[in-house]
Coordinates of C-alpha atoms in Angstrom, one line a residue:
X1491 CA 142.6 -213.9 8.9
X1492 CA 143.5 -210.4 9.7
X1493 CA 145.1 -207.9 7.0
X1494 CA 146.1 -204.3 7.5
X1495 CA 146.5 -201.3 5.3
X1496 CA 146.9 -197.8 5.4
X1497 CA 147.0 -194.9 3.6
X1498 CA 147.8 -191.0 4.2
X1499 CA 146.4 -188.5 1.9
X1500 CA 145.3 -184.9 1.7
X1501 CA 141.7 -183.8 2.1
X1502 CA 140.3 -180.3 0.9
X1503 CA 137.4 -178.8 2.9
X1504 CA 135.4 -176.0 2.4
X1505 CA 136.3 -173.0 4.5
X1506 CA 139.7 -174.3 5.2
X1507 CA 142.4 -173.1 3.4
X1508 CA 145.1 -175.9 4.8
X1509 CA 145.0 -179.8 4.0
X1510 CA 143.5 -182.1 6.3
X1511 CA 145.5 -185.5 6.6
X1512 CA 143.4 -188.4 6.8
X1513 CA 144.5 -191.6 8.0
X1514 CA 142.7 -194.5 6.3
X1515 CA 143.0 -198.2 7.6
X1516 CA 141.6 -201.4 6.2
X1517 CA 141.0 -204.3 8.3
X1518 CA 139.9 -207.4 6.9
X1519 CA 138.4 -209.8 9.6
X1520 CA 137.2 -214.1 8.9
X1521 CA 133.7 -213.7 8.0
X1522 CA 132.0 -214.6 11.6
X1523 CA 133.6 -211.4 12.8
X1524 CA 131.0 -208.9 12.9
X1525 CA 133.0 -205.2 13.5
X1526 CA 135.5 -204.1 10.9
X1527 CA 137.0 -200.8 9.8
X1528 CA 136.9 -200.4 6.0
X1529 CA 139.4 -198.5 3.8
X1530 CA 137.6 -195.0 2.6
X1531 CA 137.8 -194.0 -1.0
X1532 CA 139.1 -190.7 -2.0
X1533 CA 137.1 -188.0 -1.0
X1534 CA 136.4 -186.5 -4.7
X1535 CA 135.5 -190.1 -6.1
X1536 CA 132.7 -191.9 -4.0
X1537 CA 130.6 -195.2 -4.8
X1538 CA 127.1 -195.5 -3.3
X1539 CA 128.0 -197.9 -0.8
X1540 CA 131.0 -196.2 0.8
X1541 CA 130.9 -193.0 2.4
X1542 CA 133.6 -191.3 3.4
X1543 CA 133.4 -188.7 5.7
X1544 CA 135.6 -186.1 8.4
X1545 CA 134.6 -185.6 12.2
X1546 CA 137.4 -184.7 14.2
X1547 CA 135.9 -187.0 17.0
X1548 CA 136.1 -190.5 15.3
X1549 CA 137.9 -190.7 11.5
X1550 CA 136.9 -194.5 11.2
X1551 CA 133.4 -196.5 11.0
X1552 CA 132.3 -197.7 14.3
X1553 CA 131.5 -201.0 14.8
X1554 CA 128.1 -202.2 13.6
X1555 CA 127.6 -199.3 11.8
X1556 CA 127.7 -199.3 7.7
X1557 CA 129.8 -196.8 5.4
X1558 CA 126.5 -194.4 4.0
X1559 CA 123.9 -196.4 1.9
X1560 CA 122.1 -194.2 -0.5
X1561 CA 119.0 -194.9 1.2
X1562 CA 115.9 -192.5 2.0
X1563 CA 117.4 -190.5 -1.5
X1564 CA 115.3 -193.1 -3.4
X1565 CA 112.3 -193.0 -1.5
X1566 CA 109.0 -192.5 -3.1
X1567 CA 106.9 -190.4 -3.3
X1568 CA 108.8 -187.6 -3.1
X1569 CA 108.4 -185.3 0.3
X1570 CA 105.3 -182.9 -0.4
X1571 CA 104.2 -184.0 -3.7
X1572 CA 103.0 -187.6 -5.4
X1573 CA 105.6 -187.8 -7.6
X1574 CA 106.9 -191.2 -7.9
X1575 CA 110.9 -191.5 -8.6
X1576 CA 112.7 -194.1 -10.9
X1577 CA 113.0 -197.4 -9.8
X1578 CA 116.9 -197.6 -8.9
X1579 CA 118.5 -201.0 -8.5
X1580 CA 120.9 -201.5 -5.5
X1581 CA 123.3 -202.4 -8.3
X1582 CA 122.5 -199.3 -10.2
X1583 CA 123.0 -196.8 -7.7
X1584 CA 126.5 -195.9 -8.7
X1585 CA 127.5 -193.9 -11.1
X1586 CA 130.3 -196.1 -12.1
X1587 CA 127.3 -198.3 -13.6
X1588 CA 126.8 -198.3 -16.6
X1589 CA 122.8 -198.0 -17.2
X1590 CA 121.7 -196.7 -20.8
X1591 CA 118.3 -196.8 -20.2
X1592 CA 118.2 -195.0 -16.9
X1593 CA 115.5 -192.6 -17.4
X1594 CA 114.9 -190.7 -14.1
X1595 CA 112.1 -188.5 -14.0
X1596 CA 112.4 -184.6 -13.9
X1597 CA 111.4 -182.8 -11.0
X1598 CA 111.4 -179.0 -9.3
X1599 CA 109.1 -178.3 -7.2
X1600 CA 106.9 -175.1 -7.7
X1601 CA 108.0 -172.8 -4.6
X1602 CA 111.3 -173.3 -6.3
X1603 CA 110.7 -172.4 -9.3
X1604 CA 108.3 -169.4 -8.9
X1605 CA 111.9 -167.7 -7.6
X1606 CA 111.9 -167.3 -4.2
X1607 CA 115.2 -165.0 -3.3
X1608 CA 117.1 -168.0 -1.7
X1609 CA 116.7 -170.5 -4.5
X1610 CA 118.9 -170.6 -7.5
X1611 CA 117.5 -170.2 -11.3
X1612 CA 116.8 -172.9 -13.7
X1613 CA 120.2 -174.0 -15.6
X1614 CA 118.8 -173.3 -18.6
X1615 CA 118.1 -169.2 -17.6
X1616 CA 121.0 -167.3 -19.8
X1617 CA 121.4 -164.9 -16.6
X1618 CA 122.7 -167.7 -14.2
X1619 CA 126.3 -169.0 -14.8
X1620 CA 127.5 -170.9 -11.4
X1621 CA 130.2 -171.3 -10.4
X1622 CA 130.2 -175.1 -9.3
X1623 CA 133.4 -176.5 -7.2
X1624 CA 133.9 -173.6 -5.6
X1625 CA 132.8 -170.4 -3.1
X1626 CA 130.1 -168.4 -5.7
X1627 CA 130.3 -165.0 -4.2
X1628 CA 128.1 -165.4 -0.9
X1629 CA 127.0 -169.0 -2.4
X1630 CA 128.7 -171.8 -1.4
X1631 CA 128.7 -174.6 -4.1
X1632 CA 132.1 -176.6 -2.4
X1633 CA 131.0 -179.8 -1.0
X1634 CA 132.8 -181.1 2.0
X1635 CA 133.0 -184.7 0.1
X1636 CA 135.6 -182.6 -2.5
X1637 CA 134.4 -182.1 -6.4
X1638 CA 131.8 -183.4 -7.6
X1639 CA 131.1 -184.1 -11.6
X1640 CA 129.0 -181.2 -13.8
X1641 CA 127.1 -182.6 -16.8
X1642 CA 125.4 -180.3 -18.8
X1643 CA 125.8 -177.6 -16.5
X1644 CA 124.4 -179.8 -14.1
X1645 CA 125.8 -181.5 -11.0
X1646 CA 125.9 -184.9 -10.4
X1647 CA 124.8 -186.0 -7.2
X1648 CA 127.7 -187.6 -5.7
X1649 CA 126.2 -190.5 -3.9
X1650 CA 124.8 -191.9 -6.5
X1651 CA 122.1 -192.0 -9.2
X1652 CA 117.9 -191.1 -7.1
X1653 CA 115.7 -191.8 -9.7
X1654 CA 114.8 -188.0 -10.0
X1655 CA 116.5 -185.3 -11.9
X1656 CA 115.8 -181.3 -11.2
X1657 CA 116.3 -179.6 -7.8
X1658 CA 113.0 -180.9 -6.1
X1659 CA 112.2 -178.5 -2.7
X1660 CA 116.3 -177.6 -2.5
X1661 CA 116.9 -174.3 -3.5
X1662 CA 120.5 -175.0 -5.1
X1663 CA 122.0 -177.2 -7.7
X1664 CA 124.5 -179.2 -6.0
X1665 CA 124.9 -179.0 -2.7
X1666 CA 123.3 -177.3 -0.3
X1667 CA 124.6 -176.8 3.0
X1668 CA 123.1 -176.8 6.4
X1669 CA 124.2 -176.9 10.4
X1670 CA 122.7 -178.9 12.8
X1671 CA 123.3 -178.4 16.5
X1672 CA 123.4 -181.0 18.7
X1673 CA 123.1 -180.1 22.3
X1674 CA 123.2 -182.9 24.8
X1675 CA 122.9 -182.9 28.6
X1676 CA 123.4 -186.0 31.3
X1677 CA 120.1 -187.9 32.4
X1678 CA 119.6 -186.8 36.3
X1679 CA 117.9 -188.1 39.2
X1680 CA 116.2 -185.8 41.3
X1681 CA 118.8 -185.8 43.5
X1682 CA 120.9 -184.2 40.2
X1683 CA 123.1 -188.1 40.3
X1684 CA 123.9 -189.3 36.5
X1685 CA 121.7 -192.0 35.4
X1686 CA 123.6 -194.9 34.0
X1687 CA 122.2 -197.7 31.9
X1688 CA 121.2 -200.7 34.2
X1689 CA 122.9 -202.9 31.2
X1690 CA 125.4 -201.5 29.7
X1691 CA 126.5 -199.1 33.2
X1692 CA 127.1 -196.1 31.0
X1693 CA 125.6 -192.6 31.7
X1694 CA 122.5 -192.1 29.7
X1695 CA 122.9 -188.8 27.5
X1696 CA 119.8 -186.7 26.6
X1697 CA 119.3 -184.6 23.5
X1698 CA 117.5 -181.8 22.2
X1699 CA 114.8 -183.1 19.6
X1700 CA 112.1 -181.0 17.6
X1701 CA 109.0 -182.9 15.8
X1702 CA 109.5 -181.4 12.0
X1703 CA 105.9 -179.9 10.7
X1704 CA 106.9 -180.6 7.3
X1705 CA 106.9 -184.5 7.5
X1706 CA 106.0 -185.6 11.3
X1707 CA 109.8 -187.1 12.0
X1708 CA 111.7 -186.5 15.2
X1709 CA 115.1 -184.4 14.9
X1710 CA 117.9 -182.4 15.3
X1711 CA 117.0 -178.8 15.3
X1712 CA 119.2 -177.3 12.1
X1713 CA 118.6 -175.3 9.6
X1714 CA 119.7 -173.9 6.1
X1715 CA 122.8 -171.8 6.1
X1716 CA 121.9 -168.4 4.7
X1717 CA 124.6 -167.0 1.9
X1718 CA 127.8 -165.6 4.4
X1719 CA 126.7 -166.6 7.0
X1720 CA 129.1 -168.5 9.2
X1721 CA 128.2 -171.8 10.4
X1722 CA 128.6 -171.3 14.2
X1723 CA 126.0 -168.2 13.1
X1724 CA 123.5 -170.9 11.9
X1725 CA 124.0 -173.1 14.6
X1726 CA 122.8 -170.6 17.4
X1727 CA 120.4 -169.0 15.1
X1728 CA 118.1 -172.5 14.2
X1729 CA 118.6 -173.4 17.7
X1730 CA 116.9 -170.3 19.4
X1731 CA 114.3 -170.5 16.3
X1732 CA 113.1 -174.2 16.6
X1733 CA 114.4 -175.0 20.2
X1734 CA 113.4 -171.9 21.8
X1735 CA 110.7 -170.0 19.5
X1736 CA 113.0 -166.5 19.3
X1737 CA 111.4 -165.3 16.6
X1738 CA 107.9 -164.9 18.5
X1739 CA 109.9 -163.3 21.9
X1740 CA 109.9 -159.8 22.9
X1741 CA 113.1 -157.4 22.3
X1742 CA 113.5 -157.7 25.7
X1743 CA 113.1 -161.3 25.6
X1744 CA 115.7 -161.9 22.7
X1745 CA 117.9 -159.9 24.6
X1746 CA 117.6 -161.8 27.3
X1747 CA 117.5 -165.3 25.3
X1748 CA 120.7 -164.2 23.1
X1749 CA 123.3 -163.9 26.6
X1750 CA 121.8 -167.4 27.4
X1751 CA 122.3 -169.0 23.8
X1752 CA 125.8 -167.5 24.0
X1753 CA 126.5 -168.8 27.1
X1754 CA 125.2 -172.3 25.8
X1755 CA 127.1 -172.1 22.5
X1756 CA 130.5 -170.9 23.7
X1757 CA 130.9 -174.1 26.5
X1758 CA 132.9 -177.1 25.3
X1759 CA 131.9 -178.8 21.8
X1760 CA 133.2 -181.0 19.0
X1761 CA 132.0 -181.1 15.4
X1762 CA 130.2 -184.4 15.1
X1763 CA 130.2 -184.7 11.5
X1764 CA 130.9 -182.9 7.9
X1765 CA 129.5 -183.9 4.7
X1766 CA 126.8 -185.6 2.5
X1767 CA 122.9 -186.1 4.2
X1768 CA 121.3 -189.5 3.1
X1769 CA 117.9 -186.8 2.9
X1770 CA 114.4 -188.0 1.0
X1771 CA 114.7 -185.1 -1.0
X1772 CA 117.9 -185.6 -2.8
X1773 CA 117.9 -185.4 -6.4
X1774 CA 120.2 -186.6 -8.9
X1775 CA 121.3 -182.7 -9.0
X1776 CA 120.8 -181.0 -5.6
X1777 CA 121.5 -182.7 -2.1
X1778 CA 121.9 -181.9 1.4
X1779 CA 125.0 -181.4 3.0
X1780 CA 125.4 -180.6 6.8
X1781 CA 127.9 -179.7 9.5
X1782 CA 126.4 -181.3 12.8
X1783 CA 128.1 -179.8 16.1
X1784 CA 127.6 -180.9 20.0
X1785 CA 127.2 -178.8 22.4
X1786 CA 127.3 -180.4 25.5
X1787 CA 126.0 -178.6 29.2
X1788 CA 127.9 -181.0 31.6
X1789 CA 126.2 -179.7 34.7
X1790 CA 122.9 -179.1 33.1
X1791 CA 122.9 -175.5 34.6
X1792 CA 122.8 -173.4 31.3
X1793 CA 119.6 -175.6 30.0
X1794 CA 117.6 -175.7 33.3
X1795 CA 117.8 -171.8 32.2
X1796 CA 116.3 -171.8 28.8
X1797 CA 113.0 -173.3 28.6
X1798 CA 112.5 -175.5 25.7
X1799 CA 109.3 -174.1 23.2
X1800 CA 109.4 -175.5 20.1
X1801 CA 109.0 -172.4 17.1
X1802 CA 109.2 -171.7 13.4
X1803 CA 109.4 -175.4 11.6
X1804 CA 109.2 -177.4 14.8
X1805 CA 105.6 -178.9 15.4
X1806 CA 107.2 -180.0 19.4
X1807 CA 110.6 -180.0 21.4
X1808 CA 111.7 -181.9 24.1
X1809 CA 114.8 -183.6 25.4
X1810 CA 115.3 -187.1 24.3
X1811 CA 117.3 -190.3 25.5
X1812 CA 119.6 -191.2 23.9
X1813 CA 119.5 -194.6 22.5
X1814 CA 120.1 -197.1 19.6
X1815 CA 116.5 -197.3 19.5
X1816 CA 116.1 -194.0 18.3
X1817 CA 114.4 -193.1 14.5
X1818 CA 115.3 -189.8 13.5
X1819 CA 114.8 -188.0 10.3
X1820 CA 117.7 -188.5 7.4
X1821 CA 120.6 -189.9 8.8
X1822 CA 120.4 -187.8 12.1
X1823 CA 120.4 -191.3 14.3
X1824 CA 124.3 -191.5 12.9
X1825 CA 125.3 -188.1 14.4
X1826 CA 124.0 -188.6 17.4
X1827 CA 125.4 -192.7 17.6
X1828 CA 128.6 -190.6 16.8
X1829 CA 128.5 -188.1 20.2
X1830 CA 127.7 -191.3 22.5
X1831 CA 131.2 -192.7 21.4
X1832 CA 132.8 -189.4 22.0
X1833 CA 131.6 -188.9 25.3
X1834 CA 131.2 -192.6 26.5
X1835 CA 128.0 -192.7 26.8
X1836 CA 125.1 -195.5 26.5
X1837 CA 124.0 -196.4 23.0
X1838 CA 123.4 -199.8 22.7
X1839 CA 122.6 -203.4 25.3
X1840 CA 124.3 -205.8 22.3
X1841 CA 128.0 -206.3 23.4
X1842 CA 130.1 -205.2 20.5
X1843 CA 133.2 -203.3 20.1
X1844 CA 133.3 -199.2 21.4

């Protein structure tokens, strides 16, 4: 049995001051079928099983691939510490679930709370008054998933209940936004001939991965975005940091490095992905949020010129195949599932649907 439905509506982002229309389609296939697009909920009201979320490249879930489960956000212990969360049900996860005797427990870590300049004050400090739901001066406290609910002057997580209250390591109640850069080259022979997949025939795509110091894990090289800055800003700027160690180069060096990261950043690219981070150290009222953008050297030119040296809070950096086999930190595996389809390129030897 095969049923369709549609639905058009408007979506509000951050930094755009237009509507995005979003086309949402339900498909509902016999159970022995095994891909299926599912209807999204609205932006501004999300369960913890369905995520919705807006990448020009591909508006719909791709086959074999879930809608967001609030996942490594209920991990313990909790990244850099041995605190150990609340135990949250599967069936508890959502807020729509009524629990009265959910009793997470409270949690900031102490770099955050002895101040540092990036990091917001506790709630509870008379001098901060937020301004939650919208652009806070040079803080930006939108959230590409629309509003999100403030309880007691706190957010609420909008994926779903973590068994941990507080900020944790994040610096910000509610969201807090970061860009990842995904830069992608083809697989070569020495001859400079595309590799293709011996199963599947498609061209094997390599990415640029750094070894995080913080927790050992294999990812994309992004970063926090600093208040007013611009995203494409942070993009380049975490690149040449992690990627390419600019912060130990020479002027003449960054000089140098800068013409080549311009050159690399100003070629062809797509965003990948906007929106929530399934990240272990979500709480109940802080969470990661990223914008995750491919850059992609066709010819492989511009990176034979800037050698890869891993810097600032990458422990390695090297190119990496590109692979359904692939374990990356958070839900960083999903971005880069999401540039294979948009450039038709290998990800996985199962048949399925592309």
């Amino acid at each position: 049995m095969l049923a369709f439905a549609t639905v058009l509506r408007a979506v509000s982002v951050p930094g755009l001051a237009r509507a995005v229309a979003v086309l949402s389609v339900a498909v509902v296939l016999s159970p022995p079928a095994r891909c299926a697009l599912r209807r999204r909920p609205p932006l501004s009201n999300f369960s913890a099983a369905h995520w919705s979320h807006l990448h020009p490249a591909n508006m719909f879930d791709s086959c074999n691939i879930k809608n967001f489960y609030h996942n490594k956000a209920l991990t313990s212990p909790y990244p850099r510490s041995h605190v150990e969360r609340t135990h949250v049900p599967a069936d508890k996860v959502d807020w729509s679930t009524e629990w009265k005797d959910y009793q997470p427990v409270e949690y900031t870590a102490v770099s955050i709370l002895s101040g540092p300049q990036w990091a917001d004050p506790q709630v509870s400090d008379k001098s901060f008054s937020p301004k939650f739901n919208e652009r806070d001066g040079e803080v930006e406290r939108t959230s590409w998933n629309g509003l999100y609910v403030v309880e007691n002057g706190r957010p609420r997580n909008p994926a779903g209940r973590t068994g941990l209250t507080g900020r944790g390591l994040l610096g910000r109640w509610g969201p807090n936004h970061a860009a990842d850069p995904v830069v992608t080259r083809w697989k070569r022979d020495r001859s400079g001939n595309k590799i293709a997949h011996p199963v599947t025939g498609k061209n094997i795509l390599q990415f640029v991965a750094i070894k995080r110091r913080d927790c050992g894990e294999w990812a994309i090289p992004g970063g926090m975005v600093d208040p007013g800055e611009k995203i494409g800003a942070t993009l380049k700027r975490e690149f040449g940091e992690e990627a390419l160690n600019s912060l130990q180069k020479s002027p003449e060096e960054k000089a140098q490095l800068e013409k080549q990261l311009q050159r690399l950043f100003s070629q062809e690219h797509f965003v990948v992905y906007r929106g929530y981070v399934d990240d272990p150290r979500n709480t109940d009222n802080a969470w990661m949020e990223t914008e995750a953008v491919n850059y992609h050297d066709e010819t492989g030119e511009t990176m034979d010129n800037l050698p890869l040296e891993a810097g600032d809070d990458a422990g390695m950096v090297k190119w990496v195949d590109i692979s359904e086999k692939l374990k990356l930190y958070a839900n960083h595996s999903y971005f880069i599932k999401l540039v294979t389809e948009k450039r038709g390129a290998h990800w996985s030897e199962e048949p399925g649907c592309e």
